[in-house]
PDB file of C-alpha atoms in Angstrom:
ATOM      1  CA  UNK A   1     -19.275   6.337  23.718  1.00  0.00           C
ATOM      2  CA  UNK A   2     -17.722   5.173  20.272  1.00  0.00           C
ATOM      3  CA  UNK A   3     -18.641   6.346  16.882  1.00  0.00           C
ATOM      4  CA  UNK A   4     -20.869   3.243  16.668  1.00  0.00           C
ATOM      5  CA  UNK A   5     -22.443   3.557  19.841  1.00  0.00           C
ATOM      6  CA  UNK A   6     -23.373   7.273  19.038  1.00  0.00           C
ATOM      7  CA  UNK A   7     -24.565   6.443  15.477  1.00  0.00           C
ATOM      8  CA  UNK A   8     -27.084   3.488  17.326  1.00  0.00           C
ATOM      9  CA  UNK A   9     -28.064   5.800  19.759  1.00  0.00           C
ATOM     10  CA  UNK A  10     -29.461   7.688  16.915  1.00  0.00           C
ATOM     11  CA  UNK A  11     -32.837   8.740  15.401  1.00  0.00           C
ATOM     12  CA  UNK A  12     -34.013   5.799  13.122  1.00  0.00           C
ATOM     13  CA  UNK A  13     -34.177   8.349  10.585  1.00  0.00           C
ATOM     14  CA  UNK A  14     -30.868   8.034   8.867  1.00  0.00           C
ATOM     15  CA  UNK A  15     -28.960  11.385   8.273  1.00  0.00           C
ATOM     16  CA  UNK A  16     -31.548  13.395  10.435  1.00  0.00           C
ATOM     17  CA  UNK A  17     -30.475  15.847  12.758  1.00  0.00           C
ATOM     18  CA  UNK A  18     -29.977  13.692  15.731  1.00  0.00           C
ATOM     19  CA  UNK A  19     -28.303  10.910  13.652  1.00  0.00           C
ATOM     20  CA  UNK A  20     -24.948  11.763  13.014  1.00  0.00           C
ATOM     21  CA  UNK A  21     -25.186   8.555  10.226  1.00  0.00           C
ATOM     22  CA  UNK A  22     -24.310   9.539   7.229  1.00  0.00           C
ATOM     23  CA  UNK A  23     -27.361   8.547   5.000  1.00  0.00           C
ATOM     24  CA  UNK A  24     -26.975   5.011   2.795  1.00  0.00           C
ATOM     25  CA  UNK A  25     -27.044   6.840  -0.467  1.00  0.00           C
ATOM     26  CA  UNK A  26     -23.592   9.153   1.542  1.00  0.00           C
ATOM     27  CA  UNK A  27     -21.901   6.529   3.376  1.00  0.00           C
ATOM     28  CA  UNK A  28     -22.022   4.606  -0.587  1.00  0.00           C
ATOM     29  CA  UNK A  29     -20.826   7.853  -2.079  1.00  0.00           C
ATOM     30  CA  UNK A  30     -17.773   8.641   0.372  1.00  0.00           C
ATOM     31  CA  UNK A  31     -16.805   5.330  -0.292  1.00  0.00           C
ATOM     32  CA  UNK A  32     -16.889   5.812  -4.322  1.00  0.00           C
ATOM     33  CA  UNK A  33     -14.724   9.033  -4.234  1.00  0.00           C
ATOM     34  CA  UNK A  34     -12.221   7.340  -1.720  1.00  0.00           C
ATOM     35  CA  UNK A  35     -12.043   5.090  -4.801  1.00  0.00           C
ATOM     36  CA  UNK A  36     -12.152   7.274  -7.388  1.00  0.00           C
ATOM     37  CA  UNK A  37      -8.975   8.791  -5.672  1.00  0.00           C
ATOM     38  CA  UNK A  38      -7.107   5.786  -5.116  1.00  0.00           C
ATOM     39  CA  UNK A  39      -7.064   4.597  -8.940  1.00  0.00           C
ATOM     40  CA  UNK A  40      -6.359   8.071  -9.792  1.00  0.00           C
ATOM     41  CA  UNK A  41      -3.484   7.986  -7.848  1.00  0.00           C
ATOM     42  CA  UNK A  42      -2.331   4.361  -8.857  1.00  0.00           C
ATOM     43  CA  UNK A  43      -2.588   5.470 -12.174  1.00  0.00           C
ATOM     44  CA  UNK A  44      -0.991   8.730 -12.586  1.00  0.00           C
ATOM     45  CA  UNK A  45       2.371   9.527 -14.657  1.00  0.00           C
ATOM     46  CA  UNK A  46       4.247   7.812 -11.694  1.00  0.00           C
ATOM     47  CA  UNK A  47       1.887   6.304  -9.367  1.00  0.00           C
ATOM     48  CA  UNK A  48       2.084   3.082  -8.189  1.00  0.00           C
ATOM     49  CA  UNK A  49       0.908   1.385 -10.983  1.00  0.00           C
ATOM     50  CA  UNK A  50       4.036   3.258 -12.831  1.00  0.00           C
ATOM     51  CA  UNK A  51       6.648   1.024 -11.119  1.00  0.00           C
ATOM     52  CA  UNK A  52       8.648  -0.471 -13.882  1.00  0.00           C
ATOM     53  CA  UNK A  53      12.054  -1.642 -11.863  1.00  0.00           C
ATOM     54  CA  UNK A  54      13.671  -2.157  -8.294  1.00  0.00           C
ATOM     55  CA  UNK A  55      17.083  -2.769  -8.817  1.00  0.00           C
ATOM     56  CA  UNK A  56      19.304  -2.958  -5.974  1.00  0.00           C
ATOM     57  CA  UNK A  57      23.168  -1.785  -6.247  1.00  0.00           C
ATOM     58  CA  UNK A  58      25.980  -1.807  -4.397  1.00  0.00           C
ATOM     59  CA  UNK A  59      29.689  -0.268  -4.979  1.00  0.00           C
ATOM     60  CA  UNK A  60      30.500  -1.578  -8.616  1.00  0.00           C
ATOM     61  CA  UNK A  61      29.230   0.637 -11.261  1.00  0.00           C
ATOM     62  CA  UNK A  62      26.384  -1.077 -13.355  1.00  0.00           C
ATOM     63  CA  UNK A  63      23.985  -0.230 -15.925  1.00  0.00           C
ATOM     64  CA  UNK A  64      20.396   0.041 -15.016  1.00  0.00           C
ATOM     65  CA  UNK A  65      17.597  -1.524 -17.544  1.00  0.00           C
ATOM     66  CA  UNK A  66      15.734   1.677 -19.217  1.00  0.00           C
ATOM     67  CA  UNK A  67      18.262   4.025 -17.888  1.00  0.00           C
ATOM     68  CA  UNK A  68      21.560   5.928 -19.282  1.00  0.00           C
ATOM     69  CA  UNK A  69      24.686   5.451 -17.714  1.00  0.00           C
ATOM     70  CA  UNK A  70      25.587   3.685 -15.062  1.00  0.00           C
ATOM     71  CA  UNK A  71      24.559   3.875 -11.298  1.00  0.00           C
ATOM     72  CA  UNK A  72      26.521   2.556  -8.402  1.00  0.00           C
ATOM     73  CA  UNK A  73      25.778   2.713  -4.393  1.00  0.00           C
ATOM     74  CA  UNK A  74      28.416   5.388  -2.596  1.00  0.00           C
ATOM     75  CA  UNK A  75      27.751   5.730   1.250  1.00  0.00           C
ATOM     76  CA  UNK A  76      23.722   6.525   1.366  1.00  0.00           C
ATOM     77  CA  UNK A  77      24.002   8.061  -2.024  1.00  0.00           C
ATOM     78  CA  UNK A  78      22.808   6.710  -5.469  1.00  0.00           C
ATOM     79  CA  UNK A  79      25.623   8.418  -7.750  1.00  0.00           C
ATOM     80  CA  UNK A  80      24.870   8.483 -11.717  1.00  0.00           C
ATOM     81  CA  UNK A  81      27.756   8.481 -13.862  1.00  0.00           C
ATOM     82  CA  UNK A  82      28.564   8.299 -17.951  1.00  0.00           C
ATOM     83  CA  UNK A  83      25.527   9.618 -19.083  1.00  0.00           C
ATOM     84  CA  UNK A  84      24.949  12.196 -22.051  1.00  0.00           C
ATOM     85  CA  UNK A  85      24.187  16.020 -20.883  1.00  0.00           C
ATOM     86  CA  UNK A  86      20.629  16.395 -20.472  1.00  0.00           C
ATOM     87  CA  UNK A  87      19.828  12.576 -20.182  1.00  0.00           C
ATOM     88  CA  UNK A  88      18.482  13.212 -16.822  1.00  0.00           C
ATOM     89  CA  UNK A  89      17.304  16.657 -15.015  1.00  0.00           C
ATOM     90  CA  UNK A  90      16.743  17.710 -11.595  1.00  0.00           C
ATOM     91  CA  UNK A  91      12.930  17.778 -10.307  1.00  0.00           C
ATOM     92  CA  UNK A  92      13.051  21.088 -11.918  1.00  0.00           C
ATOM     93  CA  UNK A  93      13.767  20.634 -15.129  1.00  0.00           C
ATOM     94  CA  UNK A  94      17.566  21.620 -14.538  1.00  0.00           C
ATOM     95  CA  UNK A  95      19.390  19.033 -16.674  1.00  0.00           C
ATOM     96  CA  UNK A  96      22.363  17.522 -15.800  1.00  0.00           C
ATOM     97  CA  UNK A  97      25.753  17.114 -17.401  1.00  0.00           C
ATOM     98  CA  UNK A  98      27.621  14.246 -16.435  1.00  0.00           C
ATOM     99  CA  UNK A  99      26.998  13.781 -12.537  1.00  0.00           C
ATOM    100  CA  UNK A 100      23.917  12.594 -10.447  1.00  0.00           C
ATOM    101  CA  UNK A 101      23.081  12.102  -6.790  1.00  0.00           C
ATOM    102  CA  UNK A 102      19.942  10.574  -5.233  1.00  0.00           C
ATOM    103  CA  UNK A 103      20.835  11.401  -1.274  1.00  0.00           C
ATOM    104  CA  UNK A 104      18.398  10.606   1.772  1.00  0.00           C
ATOM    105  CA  UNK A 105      18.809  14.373   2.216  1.00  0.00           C
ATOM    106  CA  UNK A 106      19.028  15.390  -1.487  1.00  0.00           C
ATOM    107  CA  UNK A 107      16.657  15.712  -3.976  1.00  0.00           C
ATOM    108  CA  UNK A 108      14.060  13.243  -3.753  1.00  0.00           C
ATOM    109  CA  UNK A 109      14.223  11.916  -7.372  1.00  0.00           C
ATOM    110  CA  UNK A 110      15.068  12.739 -11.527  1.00  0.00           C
ATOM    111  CA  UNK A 111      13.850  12.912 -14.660  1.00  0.00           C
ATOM    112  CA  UNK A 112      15.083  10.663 -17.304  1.00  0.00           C
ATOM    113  CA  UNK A 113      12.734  11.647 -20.139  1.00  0.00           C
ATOM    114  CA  UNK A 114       9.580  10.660 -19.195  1.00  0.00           C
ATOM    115  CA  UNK A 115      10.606   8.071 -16.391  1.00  0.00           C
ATOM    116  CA  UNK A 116      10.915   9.171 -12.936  1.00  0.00           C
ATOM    117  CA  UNK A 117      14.327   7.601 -10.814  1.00  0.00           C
ATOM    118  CA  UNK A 118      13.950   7.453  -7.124  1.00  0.00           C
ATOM    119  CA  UNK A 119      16.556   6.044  -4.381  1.00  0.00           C
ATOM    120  CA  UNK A 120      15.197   3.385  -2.163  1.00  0.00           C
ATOM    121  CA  UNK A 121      16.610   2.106   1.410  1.00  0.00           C
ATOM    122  CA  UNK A 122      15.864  -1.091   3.232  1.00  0.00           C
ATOM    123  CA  UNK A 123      18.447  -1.535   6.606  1.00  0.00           C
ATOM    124  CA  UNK A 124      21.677   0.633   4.941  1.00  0.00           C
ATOM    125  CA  UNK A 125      20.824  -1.362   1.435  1.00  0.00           C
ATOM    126  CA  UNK A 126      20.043   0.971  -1.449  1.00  0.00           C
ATOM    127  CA  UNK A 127      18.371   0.466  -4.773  1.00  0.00           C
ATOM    128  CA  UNK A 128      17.014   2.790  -7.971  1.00  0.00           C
ATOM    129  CA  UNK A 129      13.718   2.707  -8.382  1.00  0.00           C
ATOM    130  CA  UNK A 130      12.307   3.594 -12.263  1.00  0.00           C
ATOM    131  CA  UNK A 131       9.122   4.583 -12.470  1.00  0.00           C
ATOM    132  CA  UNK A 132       7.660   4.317 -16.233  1.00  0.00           C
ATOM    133  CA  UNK A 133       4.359   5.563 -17.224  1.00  0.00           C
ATOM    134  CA  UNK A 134       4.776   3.903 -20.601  1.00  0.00           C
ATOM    135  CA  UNK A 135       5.512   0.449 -18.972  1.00  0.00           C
ATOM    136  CA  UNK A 136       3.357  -2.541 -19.099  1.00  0.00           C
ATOM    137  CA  UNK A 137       1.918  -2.130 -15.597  1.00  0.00           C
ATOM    138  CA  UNK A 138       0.464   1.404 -16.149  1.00  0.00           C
ATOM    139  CA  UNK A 139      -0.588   0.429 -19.496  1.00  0.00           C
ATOM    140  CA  UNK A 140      -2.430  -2.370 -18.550  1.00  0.00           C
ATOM    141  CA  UNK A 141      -4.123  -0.789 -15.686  1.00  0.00           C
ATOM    142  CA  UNK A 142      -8.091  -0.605 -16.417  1.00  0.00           C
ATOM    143  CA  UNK A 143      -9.279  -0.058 -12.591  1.00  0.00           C
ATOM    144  CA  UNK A 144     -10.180  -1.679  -8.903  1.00  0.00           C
ATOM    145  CA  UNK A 145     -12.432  -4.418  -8.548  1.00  0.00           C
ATOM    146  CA  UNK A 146     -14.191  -3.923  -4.939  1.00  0.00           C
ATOM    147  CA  UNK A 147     -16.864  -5.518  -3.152  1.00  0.00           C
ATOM    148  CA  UNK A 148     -20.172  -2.995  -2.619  1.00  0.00           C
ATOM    149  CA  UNK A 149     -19.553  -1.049   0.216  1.00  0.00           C
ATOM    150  CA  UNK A 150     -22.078  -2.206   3.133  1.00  0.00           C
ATOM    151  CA  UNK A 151     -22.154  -1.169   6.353  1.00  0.00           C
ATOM    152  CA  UNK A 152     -22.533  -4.163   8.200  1.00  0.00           C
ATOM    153  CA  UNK A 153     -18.451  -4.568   8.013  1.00  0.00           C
ATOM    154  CA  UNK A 154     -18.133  -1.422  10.046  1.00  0.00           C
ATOM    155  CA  UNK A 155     -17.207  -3.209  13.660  1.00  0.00           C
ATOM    156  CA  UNK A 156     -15.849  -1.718  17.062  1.00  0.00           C
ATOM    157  CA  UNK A 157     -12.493  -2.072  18.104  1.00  0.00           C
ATOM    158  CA  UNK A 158     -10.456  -1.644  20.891  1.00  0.00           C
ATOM    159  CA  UNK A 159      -6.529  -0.457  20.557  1.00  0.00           C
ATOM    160  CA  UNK A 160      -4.846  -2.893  23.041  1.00  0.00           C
ATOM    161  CA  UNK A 161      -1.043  -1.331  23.040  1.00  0.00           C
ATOM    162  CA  UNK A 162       2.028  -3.868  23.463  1.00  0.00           C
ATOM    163  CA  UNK A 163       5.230  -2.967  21.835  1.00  0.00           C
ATOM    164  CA  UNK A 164       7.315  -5.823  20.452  1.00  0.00           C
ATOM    165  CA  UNK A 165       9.937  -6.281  17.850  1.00  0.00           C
ATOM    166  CA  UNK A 166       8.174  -8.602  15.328  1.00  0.00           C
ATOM    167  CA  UNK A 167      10.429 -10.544  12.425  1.00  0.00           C
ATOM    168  CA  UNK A 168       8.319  -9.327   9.332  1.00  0.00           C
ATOM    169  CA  UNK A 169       8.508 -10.991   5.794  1.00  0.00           C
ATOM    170  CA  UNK A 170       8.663  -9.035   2.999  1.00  0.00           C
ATOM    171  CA  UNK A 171       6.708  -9.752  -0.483  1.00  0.00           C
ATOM    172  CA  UNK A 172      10.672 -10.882  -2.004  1.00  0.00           C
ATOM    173  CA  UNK A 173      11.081 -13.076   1.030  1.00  0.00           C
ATOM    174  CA  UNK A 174      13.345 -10.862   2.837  1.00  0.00           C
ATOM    175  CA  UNK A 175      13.196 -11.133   6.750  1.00  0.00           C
ATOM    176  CA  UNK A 176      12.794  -7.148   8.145  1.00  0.00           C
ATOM    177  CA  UNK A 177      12.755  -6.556  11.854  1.00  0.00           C
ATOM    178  CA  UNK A 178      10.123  -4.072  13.118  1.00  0.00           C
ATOM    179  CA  UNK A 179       7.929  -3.211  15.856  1.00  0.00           C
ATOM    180  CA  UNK A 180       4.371  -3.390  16.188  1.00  0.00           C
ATOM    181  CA  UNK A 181       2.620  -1.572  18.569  1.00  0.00           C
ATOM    182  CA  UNK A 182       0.089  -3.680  20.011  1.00  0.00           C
ATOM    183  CA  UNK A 183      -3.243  -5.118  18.335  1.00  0.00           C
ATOM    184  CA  UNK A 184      -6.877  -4.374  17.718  1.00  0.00           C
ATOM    185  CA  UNK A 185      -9.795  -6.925  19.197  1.00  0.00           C
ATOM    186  CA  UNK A 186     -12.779  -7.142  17.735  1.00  0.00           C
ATOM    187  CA  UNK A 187     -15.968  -9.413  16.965  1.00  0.00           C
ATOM    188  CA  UNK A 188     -17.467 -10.559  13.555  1.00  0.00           C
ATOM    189  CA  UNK A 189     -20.786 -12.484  14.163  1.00  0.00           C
ATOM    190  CA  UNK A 190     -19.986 -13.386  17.603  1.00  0.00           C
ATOM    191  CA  UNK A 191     -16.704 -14.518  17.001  1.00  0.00           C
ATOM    192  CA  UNK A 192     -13.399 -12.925  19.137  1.00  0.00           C
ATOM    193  CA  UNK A 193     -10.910 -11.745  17.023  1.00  0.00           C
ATOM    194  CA  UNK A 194      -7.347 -10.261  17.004  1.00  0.00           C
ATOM    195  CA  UNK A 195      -5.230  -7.890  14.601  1.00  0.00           C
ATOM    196  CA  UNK A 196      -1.624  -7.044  15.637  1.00  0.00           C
ATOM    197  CA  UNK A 197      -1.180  -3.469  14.415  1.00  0.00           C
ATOM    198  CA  UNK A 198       1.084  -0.407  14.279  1.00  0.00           C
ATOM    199  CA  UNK A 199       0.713   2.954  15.634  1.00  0.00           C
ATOM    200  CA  UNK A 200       1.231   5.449  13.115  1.00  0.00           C
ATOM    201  CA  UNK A 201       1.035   9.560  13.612  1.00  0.00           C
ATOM    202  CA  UNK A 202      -2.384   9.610  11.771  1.00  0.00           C
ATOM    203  CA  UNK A 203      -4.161   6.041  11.746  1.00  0.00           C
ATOM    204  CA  UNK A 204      -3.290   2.359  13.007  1.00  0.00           C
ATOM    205  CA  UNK A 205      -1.859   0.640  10.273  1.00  0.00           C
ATOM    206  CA  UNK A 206      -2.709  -3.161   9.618  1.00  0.00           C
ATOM    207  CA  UNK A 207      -1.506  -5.536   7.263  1.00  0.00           C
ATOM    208  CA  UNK A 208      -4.310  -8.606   7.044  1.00  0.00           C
ATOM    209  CA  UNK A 209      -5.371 -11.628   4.935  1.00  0.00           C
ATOM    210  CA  UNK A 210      -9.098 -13.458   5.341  1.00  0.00           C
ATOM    211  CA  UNK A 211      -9.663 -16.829   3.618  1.00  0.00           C
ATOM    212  CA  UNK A 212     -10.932 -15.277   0.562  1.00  0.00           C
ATOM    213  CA  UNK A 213      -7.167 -14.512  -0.643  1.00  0.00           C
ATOM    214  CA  UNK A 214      -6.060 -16.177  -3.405  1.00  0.00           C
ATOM    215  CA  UNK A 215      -9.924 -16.729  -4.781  1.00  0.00           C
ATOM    216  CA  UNK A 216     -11.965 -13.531  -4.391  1.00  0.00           C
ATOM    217  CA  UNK A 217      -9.056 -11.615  -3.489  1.00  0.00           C
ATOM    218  CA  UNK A 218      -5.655 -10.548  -3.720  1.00  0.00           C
ATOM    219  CA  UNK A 219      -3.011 -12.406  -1.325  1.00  0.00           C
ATOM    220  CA  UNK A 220      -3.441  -9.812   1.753  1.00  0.00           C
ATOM    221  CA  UNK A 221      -4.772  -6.341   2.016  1.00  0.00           C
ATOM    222  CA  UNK A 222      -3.663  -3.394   4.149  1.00  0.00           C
ATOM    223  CA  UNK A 223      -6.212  -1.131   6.319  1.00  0.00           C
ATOM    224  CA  UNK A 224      -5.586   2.397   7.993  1.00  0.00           C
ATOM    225  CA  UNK A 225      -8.123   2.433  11.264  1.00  0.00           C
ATOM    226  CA  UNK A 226      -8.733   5.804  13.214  1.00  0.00           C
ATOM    227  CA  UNK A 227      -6.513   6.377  15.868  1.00  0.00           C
ATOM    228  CA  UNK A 228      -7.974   5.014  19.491  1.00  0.00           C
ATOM    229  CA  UNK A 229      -9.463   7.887  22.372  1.00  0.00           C
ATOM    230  CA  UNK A 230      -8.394   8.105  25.445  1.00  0.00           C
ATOM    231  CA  UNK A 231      -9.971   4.459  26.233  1.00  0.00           C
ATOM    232  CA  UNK A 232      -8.938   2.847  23.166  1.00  0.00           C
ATOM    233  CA  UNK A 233     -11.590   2.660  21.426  1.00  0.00           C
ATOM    234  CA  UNK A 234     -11.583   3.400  17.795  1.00  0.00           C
ATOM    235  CA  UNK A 235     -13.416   1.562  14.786  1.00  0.00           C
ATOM    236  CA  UNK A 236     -12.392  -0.917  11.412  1.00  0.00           C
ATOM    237  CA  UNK A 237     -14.518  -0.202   8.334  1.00  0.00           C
ATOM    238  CA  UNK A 238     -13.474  -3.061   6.329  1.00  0.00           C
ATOM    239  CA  UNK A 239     -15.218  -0.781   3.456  1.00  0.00           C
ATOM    240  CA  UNK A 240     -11.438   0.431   3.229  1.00  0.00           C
ATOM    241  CA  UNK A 241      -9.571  -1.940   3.248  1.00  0.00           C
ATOM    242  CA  UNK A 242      -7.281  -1.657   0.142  1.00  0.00           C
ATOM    243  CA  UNK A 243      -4.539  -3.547  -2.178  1.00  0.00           C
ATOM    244  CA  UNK A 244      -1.064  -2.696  -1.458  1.00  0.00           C
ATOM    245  CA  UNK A 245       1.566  -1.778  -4.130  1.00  0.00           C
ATOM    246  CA  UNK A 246       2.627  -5.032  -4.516  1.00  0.00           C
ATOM    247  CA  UNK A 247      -0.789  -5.693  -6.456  1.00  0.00           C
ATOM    248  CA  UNK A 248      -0.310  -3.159  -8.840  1.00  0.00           C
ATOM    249  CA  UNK A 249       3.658  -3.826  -9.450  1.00  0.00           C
ATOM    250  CA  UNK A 250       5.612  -6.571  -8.941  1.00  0.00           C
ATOM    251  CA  UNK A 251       8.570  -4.126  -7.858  1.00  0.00           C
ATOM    252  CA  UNK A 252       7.460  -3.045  -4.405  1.00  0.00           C
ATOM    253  CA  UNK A 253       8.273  -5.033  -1.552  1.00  0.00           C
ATOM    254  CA  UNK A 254       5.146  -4.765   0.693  1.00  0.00           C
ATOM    255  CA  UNK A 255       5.266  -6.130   4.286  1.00  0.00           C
ATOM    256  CA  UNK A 256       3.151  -9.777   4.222  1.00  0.00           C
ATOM    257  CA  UNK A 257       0.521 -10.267   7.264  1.00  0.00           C
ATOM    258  CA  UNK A 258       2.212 -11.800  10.403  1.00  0.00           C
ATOM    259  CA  UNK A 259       0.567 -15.498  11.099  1.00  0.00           C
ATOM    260  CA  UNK A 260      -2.143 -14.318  13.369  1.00  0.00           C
ATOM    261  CA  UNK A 261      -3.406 -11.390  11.038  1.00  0.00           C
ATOM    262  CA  UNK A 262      -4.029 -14.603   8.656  1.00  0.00           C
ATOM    263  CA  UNK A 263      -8.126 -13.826   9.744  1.00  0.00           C
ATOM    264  CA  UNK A 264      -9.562 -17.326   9.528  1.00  0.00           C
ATOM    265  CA  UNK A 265     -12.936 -15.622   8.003  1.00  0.00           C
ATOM    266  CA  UNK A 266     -14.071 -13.931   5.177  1.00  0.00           C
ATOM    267  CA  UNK A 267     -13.774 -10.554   4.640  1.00  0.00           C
ATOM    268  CA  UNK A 268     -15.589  -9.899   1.706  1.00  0.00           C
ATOM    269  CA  UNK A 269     -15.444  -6.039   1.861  1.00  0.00           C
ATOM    270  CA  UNK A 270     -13.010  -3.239   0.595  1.00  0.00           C
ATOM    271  CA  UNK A 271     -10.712  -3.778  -2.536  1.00  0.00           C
ATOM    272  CA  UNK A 272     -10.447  -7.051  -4.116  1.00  0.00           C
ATOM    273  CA  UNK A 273      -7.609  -7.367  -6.770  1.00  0.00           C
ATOM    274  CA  UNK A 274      -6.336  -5.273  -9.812  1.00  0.00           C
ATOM    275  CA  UNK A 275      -8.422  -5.294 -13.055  1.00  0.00           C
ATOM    276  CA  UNK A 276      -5.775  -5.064 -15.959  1.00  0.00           C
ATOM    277  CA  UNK A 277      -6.586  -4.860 -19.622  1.00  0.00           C
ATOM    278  CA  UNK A 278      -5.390  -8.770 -20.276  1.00  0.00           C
ATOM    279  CA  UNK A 279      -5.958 -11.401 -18.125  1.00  0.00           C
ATOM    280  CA  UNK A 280      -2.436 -12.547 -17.525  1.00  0.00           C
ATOM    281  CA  UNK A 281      -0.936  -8.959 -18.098  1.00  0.00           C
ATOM    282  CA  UNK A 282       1.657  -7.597 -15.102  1.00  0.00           C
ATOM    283  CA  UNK A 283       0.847 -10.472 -12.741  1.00  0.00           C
ATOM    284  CA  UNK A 284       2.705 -11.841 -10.306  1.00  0.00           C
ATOM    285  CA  UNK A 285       2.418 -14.576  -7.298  1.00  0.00           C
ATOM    286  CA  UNK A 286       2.836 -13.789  -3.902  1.00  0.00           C
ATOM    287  CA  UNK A 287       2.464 -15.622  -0.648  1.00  0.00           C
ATOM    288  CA  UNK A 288      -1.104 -16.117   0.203  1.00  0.00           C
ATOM    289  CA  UNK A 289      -2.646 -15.933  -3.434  1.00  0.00           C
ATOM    290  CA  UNK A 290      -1.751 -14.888  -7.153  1.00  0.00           C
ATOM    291  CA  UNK A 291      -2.415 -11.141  -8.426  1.00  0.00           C
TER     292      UNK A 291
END
């Protein structure tokens, strides 16, 4: 029996000892703390909301917008180089002479003042990544528009696995190869439906977009579903679905919904788009709709 068979199966008595429900007034308040959490996140110090710059790099030694010295790609190390002592320090607070090294099995990032460097890979390509909690997009942060969480948009679903190397366009346009793991099928209002997914070690990632993008919503949204039982049955709460970093900065390079997770409904649940302090502040335009 799946969670939403058990929870009909129920007294009609929500919350009640033989209704494992949560009550309305619950379900609405997990929700609110799930979102409470993910704009705290998004706008700490050097959340998402913090990204000021990708900047990719190769061999040639180059300065970096915001940053001392100069920065240059060396095998699958970022390498720092003609900076003052003490312009940057390690992750704990051991500054640095005259030498730096981001390494995929180094330390993870540096200081630079208050900005936060990180390295970032995409298929042997490297780039810094500065993370600025006095830049615009932090600044003008003001918090998550959402749709009221109802329960109606918590549907069934069954995990139908299928492994297959997709081509997968990225929010810059680049063209990553990946494989997807199979897809999730489903029914809203009577109507068969189909979301190819991913397998990950704690949930079944999605990347989707409904026909409210672009008007109601951001360009495409991202969901995390429970991982399938034994018969692969699991369940979508469309309560959670949620922006990906590409809404809050224009410097990630999210994954864009393959065709067939274009839904050709509206989902008018989960996160909707960024609310910033101006109207055009931090925005940017993306496949599918403008953020």
């Amino acid at each position: 029996m799946t969670a939403r068979a058990a929870e009909a199966a129920g007294a009609a008595d929500p919350g009640s000892a033989e209704d494992p429900r949560p009550s309305r007034a619950a379900f609405a308040g997990e929700w609110r703390e799930w979102q409470r959490r993910r704009l705290a996140a998004a706008a700490a110090p050097h959340g998402t909301a913090a990204l000021a710059l990708t900047r990719w790099l190769d061999g040639e030694p180059r300065a970096v917008p915001g940053l001392p010295g100069l920065w240059r790609a060396q095998g699958g190390d970022l390498v720092g180089s003609d900076f003052e002592p003490g312009d940057y320090a390690l992750p704990d607070g051991t500054p640095l002479e005259s030498h730096a090294v981001l390494a995929a099995d180094g330390h993870p990032e540096l200081a630079a003042g208050s900005r936060v460097v990180r390295r970032f890979e995409r298929d042997g390509s490297l780039a810094i990544r500065v993370f600025d909690p006095e830049g615009e997009g932090r600044r003008e942060l003001r918090g998550i528009d959402a749709f009221d969480p109802d329960e109606s948009w918590r549907v069934d679903a069954r995990f139908e696995p299928g492994a297959e190397q997709r081509q997968i366009e990225l929010a810059d346009g680049y063209l990553k190869t990946a494989e997807t793991s199979g897809s999730l099928a489903f029914s809203l209002n009577g109507q068969p439906l189909r979301l190819t997914a991913t397998l990950r070690p704690d949930a079944v990632s999605v990347v989707f977009g409904d026909t409210t993008n672009g008007d109601e919503t951001y360009g495409f949204r991202f969901l995390a579903v429970p991982l399938p039982d034994a018969d692969g049955r699991t369940e979508i709460d469309f309560n959670r679905a949620f922006l990906p970093p590409c809404a809050f900065s224009d410097q990630f390079v999210c994954p864009l919904p393959t065709p067939e997770n274009r839904l050709p409904v509206a989902i008018r649940a989960g996160e909707r788009r960024v609310r910033r302090a101006s109207p055009g502040g931090a925005r940017t335009r993306v496949a599918g709709g403008e953020a």
